[in-house]
mmCIF file of C-alpha atoms in Angstrom:
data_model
loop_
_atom_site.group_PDB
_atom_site.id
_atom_site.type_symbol
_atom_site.label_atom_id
_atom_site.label_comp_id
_atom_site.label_asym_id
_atom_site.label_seq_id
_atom_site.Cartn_x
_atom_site.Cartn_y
_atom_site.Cartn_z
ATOM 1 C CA UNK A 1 185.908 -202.715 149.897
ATOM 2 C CA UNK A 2 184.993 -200.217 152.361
ATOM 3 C CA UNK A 3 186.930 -197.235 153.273
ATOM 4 C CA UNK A 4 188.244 -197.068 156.750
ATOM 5 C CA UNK A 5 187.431 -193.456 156.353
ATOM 6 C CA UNK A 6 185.242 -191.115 154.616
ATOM 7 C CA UNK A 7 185.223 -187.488 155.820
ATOM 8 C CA UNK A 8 182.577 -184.572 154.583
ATOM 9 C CA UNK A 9 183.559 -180.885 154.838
ATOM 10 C CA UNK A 10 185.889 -178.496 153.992
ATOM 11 C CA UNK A 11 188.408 -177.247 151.373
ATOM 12 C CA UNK A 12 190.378 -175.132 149.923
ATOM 13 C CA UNK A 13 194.597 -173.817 149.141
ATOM 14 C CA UNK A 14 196.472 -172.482 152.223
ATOM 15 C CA UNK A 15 198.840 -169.881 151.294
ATOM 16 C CA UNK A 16 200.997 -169.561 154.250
ATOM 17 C CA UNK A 17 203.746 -167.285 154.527
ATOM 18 C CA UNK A 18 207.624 -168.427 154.613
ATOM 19 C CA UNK A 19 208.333 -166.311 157.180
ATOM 20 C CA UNK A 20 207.636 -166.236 160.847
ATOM 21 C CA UNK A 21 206.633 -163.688 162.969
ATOM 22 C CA UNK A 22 205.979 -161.067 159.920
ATOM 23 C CA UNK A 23 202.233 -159.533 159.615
ATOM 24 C CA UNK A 24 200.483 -160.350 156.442
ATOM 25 C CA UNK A 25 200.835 -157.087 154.823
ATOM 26 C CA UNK A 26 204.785 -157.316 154.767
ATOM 27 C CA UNK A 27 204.826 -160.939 153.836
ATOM 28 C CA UNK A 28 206.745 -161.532 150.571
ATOM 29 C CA UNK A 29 206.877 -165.115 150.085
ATOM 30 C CA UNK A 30 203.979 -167.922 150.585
ATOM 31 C CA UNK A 31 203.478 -171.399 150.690
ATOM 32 C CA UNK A 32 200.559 -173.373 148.603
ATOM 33 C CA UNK A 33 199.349 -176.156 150.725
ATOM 34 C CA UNK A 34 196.057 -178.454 150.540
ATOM 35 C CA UNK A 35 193.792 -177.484 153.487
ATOM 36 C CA UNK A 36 190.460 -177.134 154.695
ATOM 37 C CA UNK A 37 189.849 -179.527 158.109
ATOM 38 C CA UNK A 38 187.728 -182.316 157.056
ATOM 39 C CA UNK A 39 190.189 -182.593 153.802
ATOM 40 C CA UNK A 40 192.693 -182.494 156.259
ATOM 41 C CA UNK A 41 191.779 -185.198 158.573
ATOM 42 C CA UNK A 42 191.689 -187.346 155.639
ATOM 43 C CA UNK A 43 195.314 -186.759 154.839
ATOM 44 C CA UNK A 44 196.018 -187.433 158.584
ATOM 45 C CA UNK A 45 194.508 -190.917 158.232
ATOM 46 C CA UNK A 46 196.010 -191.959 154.713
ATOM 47 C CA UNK A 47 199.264 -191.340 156.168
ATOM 48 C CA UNK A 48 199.004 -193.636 158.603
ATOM 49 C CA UNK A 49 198.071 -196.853 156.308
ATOM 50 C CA UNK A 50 194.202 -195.848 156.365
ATOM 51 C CA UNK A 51 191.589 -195.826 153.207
ATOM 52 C CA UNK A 52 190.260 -192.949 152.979
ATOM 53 C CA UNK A 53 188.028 -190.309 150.820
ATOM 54 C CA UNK A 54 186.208 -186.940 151.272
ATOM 55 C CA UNK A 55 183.042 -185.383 150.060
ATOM 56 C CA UNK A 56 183.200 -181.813 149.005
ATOM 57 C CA UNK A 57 183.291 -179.460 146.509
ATOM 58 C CA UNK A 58 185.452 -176.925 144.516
ATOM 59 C CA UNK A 59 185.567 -174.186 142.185
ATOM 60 C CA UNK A 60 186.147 -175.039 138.488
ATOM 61 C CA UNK A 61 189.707 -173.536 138.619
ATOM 62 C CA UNK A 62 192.620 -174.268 138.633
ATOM 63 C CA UNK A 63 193.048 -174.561 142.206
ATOM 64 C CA UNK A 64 190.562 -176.736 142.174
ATOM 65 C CA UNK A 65 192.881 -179.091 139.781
ATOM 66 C CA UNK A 66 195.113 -178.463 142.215
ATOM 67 C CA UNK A 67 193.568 -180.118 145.005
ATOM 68 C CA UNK A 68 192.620 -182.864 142.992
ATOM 69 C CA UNK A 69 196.242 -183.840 142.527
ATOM 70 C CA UNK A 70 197.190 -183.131 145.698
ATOM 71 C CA UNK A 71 194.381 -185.015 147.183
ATOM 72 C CA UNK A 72 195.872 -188.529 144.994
ATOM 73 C CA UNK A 73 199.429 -187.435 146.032
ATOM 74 C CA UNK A 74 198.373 -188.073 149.552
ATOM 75 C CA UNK A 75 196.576 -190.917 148.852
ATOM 76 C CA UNK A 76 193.026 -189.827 149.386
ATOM 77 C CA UNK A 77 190.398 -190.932 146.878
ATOM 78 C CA UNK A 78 188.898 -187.581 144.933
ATOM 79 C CA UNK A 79 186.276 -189.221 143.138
ATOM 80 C CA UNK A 80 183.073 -187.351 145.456
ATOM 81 C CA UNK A 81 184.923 -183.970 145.034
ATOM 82 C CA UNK A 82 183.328 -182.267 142.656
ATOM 83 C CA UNK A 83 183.530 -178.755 140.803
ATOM 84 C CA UNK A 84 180.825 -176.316 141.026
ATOM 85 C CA UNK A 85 180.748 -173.988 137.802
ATOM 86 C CA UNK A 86 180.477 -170.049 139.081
ATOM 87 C CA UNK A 87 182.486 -170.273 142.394
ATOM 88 C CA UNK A 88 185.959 -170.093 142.815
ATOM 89 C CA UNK A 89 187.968 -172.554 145.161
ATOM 90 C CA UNK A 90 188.432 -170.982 148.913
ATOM 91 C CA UNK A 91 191.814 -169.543 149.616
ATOM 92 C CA UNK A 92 193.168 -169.118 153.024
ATOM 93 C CA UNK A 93 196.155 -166.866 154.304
ATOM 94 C CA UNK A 94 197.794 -167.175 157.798
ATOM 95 C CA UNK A 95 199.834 -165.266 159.729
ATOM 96 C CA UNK A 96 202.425 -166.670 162.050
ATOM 97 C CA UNK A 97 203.439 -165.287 165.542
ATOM 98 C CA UNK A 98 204.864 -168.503 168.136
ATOM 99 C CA UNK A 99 204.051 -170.065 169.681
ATOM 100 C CA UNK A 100 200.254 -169.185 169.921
ATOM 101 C CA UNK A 101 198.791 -166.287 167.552
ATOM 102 C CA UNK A 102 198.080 -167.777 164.282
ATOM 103 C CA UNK A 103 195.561 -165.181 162.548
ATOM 104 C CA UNK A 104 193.679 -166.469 159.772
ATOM 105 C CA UNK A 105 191.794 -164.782 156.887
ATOM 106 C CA UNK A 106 189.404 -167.188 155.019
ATOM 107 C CA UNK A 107 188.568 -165.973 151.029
ATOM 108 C CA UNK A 108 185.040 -168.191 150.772
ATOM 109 C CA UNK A 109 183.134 -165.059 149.358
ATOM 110 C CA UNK A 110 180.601 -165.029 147.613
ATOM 111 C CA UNK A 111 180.106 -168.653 148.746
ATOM 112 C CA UNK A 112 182.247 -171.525 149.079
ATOM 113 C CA UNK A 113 181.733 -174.282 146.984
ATOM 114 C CA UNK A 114 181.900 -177.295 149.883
ATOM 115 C CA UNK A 115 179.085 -175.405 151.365
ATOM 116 C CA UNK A 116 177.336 -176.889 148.010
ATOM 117 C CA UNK A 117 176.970 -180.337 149.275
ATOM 118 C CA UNK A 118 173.919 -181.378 147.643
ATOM 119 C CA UNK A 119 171.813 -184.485 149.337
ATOM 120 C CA UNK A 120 170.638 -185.787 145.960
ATOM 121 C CA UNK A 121 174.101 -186.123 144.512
ATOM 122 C CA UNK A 122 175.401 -188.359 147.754
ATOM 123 C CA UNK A 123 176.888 -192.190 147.648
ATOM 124 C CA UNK A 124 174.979 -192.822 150.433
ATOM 125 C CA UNK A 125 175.849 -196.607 150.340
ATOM 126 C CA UNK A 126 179.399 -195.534 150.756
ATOM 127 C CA UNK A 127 178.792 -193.289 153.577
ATOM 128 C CA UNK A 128 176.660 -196.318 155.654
ATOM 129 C CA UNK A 129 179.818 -198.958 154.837
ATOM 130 C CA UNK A 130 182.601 -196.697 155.383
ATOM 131 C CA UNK A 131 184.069 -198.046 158.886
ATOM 132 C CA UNK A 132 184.068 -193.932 160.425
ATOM 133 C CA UNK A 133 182.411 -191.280 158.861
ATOM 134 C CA UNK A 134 183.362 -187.673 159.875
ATOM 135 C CA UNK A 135 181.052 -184.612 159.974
ATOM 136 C CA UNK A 136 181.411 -180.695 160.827
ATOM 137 C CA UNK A 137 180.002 -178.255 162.082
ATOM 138 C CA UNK A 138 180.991 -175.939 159.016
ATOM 139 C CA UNK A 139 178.737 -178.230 157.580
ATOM 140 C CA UNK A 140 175.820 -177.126 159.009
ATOM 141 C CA UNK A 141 176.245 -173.688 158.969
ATOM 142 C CA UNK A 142 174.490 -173.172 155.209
ATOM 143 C CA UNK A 143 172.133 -175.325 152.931
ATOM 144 C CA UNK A 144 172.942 -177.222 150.627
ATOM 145 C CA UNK A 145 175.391 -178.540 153.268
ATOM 146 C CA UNK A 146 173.422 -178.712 155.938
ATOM 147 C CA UNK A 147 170.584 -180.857 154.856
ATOM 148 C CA UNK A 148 173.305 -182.857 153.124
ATOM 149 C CA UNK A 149 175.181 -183.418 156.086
ATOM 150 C CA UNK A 150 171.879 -184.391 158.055
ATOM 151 C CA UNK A 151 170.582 -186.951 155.535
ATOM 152 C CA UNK A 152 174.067 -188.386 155.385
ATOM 153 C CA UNK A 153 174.039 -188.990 158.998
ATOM 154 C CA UNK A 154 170.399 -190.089 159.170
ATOM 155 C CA UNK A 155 170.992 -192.560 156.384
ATOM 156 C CA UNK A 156 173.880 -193.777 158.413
ATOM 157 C CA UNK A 157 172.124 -193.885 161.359
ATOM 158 C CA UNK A 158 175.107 -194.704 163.660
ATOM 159 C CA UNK A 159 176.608 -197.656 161.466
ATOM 160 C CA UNK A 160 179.959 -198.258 162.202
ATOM 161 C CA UNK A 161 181.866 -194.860 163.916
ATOM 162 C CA UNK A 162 180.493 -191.345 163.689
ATOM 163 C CA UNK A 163 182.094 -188.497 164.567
ATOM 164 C CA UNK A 164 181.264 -184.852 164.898
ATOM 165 C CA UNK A 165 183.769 -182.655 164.831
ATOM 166 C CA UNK A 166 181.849 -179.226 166.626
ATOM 167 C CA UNK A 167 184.139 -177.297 164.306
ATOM 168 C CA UNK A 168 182.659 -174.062 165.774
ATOM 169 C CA UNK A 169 183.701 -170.932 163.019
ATOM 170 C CA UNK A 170 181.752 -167.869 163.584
ATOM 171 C CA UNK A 171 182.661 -166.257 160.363
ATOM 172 C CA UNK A 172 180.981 -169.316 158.294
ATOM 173 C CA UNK A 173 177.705 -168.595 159.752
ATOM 174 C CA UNK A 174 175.426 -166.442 157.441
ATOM 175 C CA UNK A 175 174.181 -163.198 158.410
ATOM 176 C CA UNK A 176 170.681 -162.102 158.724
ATOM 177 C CA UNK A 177 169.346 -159.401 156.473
ATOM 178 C CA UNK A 178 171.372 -156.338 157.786
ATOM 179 C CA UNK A 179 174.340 -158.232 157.433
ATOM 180 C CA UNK A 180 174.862 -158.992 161.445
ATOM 181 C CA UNK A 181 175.698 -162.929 161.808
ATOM 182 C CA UNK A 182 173.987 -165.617 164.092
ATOM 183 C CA UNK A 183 175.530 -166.832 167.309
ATOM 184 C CA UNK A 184 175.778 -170.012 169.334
ATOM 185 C CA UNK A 185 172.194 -170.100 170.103
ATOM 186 C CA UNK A 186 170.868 -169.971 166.272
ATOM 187 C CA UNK A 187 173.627 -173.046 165.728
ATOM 188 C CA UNK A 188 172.909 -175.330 168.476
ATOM 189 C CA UNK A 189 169.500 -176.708 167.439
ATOM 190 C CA UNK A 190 171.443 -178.311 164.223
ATOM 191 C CA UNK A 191 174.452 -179.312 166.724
ATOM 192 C CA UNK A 192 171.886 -180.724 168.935
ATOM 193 C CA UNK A 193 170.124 -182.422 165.513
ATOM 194 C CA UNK A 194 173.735 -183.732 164.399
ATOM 195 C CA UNK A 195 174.755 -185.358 167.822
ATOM 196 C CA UNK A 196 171.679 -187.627 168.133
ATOM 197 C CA UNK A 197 173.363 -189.395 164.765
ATOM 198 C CA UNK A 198 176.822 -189.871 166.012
ATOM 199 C CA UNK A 199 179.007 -191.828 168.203
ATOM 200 C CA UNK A 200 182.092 -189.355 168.962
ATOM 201 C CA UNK A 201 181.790 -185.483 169.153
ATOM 202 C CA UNK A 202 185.068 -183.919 169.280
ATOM 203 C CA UNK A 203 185.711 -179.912 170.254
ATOM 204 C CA UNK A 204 187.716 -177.844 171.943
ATOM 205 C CA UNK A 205 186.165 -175.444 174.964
ATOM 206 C CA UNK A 206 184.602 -173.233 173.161
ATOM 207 C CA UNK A 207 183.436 -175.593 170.421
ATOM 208 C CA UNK A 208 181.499 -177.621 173.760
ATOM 209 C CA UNK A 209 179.966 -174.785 174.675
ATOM 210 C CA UNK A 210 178.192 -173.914 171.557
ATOM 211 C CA UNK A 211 177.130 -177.710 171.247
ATOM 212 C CA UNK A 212 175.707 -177.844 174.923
ATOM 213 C CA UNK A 213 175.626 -174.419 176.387
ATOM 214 C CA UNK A 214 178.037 -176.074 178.973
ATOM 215 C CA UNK A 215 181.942 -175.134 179.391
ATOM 216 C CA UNK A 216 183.339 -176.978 182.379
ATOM 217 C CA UNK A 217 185.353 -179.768 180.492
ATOM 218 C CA UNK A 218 183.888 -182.573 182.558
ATOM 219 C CA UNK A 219 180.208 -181.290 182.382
ATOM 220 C CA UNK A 220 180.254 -180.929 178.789
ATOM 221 C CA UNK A 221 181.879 -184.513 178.223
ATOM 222 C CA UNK A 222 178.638 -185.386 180.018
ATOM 223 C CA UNK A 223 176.201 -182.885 178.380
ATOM 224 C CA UNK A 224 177.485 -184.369 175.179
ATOM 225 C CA UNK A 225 176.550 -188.202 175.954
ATOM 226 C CA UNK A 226 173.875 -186.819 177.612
ATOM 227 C CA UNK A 227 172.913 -185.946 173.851
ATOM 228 C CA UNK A 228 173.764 -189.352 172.191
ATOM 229 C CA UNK A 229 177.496 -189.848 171.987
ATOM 230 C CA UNK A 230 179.259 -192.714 172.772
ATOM 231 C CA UNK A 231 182.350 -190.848 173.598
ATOM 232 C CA UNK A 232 182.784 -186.944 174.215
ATOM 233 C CA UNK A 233 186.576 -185.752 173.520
ATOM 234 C CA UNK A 234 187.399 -182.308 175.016
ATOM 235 C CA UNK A 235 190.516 -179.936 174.137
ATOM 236 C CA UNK A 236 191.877 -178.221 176.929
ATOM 237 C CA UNK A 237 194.532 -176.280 175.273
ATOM 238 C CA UNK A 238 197.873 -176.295 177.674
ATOM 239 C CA UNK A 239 195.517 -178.377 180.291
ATOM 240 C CA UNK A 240 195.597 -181.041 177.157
ATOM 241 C CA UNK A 241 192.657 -183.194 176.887
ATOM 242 C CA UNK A 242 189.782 -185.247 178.261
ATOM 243 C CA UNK A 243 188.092 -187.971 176.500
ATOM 244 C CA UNK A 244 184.986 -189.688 178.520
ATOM 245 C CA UNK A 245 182.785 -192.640 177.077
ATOM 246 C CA UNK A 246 179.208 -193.711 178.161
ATOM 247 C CA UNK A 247 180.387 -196.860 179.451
ATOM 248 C CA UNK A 248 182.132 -194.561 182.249
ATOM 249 C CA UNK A 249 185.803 -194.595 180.980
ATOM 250 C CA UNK A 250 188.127 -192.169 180.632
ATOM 251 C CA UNK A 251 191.346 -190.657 180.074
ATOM 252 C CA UNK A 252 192.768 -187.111 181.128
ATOM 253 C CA UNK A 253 195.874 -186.617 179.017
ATOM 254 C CA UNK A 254 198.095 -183.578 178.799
ATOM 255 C CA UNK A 255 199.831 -181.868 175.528
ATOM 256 C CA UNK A 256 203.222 -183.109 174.679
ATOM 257 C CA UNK A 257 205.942 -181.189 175.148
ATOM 258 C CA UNK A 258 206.910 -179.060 171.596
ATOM 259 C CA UNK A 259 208.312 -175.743 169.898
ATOM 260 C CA UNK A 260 205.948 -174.817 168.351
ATOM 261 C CA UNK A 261 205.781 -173.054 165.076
ATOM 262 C CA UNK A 262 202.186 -173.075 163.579
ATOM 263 C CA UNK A 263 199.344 -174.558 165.495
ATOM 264 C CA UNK A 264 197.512 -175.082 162.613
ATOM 265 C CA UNK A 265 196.097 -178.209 161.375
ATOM 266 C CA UNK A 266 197.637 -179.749 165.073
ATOM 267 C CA UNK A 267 193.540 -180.260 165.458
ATOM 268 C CA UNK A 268 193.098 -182.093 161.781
ATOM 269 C CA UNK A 269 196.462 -184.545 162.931
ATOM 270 C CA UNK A 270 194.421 -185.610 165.674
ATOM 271 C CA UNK A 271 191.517 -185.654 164.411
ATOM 272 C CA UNK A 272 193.058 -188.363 161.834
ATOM 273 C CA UNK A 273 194.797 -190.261 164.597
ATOM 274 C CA UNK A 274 191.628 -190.132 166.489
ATOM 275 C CA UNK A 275 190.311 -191.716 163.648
ATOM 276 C CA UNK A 276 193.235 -194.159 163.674
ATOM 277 C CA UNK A 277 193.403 -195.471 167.346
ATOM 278 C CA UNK A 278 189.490 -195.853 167.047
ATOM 279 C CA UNK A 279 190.434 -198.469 164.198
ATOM 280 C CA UNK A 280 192.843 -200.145 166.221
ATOM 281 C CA UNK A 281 190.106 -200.889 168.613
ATOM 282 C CA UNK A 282 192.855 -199.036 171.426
ATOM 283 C CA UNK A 283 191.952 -197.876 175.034
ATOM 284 C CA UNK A 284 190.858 -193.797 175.224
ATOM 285 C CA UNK A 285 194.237 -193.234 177.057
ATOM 286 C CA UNK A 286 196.201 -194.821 174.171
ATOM 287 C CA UNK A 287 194.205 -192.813 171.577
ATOM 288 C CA UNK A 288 194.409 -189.752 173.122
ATOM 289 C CA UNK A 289 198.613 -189.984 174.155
ATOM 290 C CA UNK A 290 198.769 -191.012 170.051
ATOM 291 C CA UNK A 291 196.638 -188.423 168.851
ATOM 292 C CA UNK A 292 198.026 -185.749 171.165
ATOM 293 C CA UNK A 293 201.638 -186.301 169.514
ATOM 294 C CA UNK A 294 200.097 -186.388 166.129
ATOM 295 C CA UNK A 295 198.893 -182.824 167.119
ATOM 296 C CA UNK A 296 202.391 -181.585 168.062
ATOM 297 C CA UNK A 297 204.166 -182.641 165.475
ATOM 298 C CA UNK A 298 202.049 -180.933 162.931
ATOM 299 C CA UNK A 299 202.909 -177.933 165.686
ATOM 300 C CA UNK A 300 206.031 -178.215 165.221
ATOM 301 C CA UNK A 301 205.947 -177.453 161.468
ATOM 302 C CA UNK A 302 204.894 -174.931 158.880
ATOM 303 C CA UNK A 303 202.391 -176.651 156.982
ATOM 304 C CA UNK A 304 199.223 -178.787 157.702
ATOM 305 C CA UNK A 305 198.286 -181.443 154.969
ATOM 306 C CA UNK A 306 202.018 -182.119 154.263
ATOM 307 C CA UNK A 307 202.741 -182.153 157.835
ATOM 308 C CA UNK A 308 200.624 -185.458 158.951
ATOM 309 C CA UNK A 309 203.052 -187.347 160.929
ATOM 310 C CA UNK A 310 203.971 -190.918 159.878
ATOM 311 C CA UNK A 311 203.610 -193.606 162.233
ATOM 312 C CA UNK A 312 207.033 -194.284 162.743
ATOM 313 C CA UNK A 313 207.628 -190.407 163.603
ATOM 314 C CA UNK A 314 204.373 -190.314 166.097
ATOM 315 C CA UNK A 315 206.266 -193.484 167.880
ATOM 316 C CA UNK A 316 209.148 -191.619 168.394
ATOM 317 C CA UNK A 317 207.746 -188.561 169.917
ATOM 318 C CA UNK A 318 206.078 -190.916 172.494
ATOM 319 C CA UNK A 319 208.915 -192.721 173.035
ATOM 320 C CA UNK A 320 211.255 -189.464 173.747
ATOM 321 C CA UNK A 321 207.964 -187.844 175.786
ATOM 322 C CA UNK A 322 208.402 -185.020 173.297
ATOM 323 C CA UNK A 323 208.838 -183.339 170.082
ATOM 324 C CA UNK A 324 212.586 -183.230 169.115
#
C-alpha cells in the first residue's frame, strides 16, 4: 500500500527549556523532544489518521535510537532513516520569550547526518507511489542531499502531490573558502531547479523571496506558478495567509486567535494539515482555516512533535474561532 505521505529532510533532538522567558545561559531544566521540520510534518500527518514515513539520516548514537523510537511512538514508519557512522545526531536548543522571540541554536557541526541523503541508496518506487511527497529547501543546501533531493523529485516527476517547502535557513548554507556563507542568490538556481518538479511550494515572506526574488505576497504566489506550481501558499505572519492555485482560486485567511507560548513547529502542524486537507480533496479556504488552527495550537504549547493537534482538538478550535 502506498503511504499517504512520505517526507525527506530534517532531524534531530530538541532540547527546549522548561521555563519561559529565561535566556539560555540561566536555563536549568530542558525538555527532549523529536524535531527537525520535515520529521515533523510527518508527525503532524500521522496524527491525524495519515500513513506516513521520512527519509533521513542520523548519527549512530544514542540519540539517534532515540528518534527511532520516537519516530514508531508517533506512528511514522523509520525504516529509510538510517545511521551514518562518524556524525553525531543534530541537537537543537531554544530559547523562549512570548509571544514572538524564539531564538534557536542548531548543533549540526561538523555536518549533519540528513544532509547525507545519498541518491543511490533511495526507494525511489516508494517516493513515485506515495500519494504527497514533501521536499526542503535544507535539502538543497549541501550534496549528498541535494542531488538526492533532485533525483527524487525528477524520478517523481509530479506523480501524485509535491510539495516544496522553501524552508529558507541561512545558517545551513555552506560557506565559501574564507568561511563567509552564500546568500539568496547562490540558492535560488536549485529553488528554481526544485519548483519545476512540484505541485505546491509553501513559504513564508522571506522564504518567497529567496525562491523568486519577489516579496509582495500576491506577486510571489504568482512568481511561484509562474515557475511550475500548481498552488503557491504564502505566510503572512499576523496578516495570516494566502494560498493561490493556477486554476485562479484562492483563499486569504487570517491567523487564529491564540496565547501563544512557543511558535515553534506552528509551521511543521500546518505543514502536516496542509498535507491533510490536500488528501481530503478540500477547497484552499478549508485547508488553509484547518491548517491555520493546526498552527496555533502547536503555538499554544511547549513542544513541537508531541504537540500535533488531533483532529478532534483542530475541530474545536474552529468551532470556538480560537485557541482556548
Amino acid at each position: 500500500m502506498a503511504y499517504d505521505l512520505i517526507t525527506m529532510g530534517r532531524i534531530g533532538v530538541d532540547l527546549y527549556p522548561l521555563q519561559t522567558g529565561v535566556p539560555l545561559a540561566q536555563v536549568s531544566s530542558f525538555g527532549k523532544f523529536l524535531g527537525g521540520s520535515a520529521t515533523n510534518v510527518a508527525v503532524a500527518a500521522a496524527r491525524l489518521g495519515r500513513r506516513t514515513a521520512v527519509i533521513t539520516r542520523t548519527g549512530e548514537d544514542a540519540f539517534g535510537a532515540y528518534l527511532h523510537e520516537a519516530l514508531r511512538g508517533f506512528g511514522v514508519d523509520d525504516r529509510w532513516v538510517t545511521a551514518v557512522p562518524g556524525l553525531n545526531t543534530p541537537v537543537t536548543f531554544c530559547e523562549i520569550f512570548p509571544p514572538d522571540d524564539f531564538p534557536l541554536y542548531f548543533y549540526r557541526q561538523p555536518k549533519a547526518p540528513d544532509l547525507e541523503i545519498d541518491a543511490h541508496e533511495l526507494d525511489l518506487d516508494a517516493v513515485r507511489d506515495a500519494r504527497i511527497f514533501w521536499i526542503t529547501g535544507t535539502g538543497l543546501s549541501e550534496e549528498p542531499s541535494r542531488t538526492a533531493t533532485l533525483a527524487a523529485l525528477a524520478h517523481r516527476a509530479k506523480a501524485g502531490t509535491t510539495v516544496f517547502d522553501l524552508d529558507w535557513r541561512p545558517m545551513f548554507w555552506s560557506g565559501d573558502a574564507n568561511g563567509s556563507r552564500r546568500g539568496p542568490d547562490a540558492a535560488r538556481p536549485f529553488y528554481a531547479e526544485a519548483l519545476k518538479h512540484t505541485t505546491v511550494a509553501v513559504g513564508n515572506l522571506d522564504e518567497v523571496e529567496v525562491a523568486t526574488g519577489v516579496r509582495e505576497p500576491r506577486a510571489a504566489a504568482q512568481a511561484l506558478l509562474d515557475a511550475g506550481v500548481e498552488i503557491a501558499v504564502v505566510k503572512q505572519g499576523p496578516k495570516g495567509v494566502l494560498a493561490v492555485s493556477r486554476d485562479g482560486d484562492s483563499a486569504e485567511v487570517p491567523p487564529l486567535p491564540v496565547n501563544v507560548l512557543n511558535g515553534l513547529g506552528a509551521g511543521d502542524a500546518f505543514g502536516g494539515s496542509l498535507c491533510h486537507g490536500l488528501l481530503e480533496g478540500w477547497d484552499l479556504e478549508k485547508i488553509m482555516r484547518h491548517a491555520n488552527a493546526a498552527g496555533a495550537i502547536v503555538a499554544s504549547r511547549l513542544e513541537c512533535s508531541s504537540a500535533m493537534p488531533t483532529r478532534e482538538e483542530i475541530d474545536a478550535a474552529l468551532a470556538a474561532g480560537a485557541v482556548l
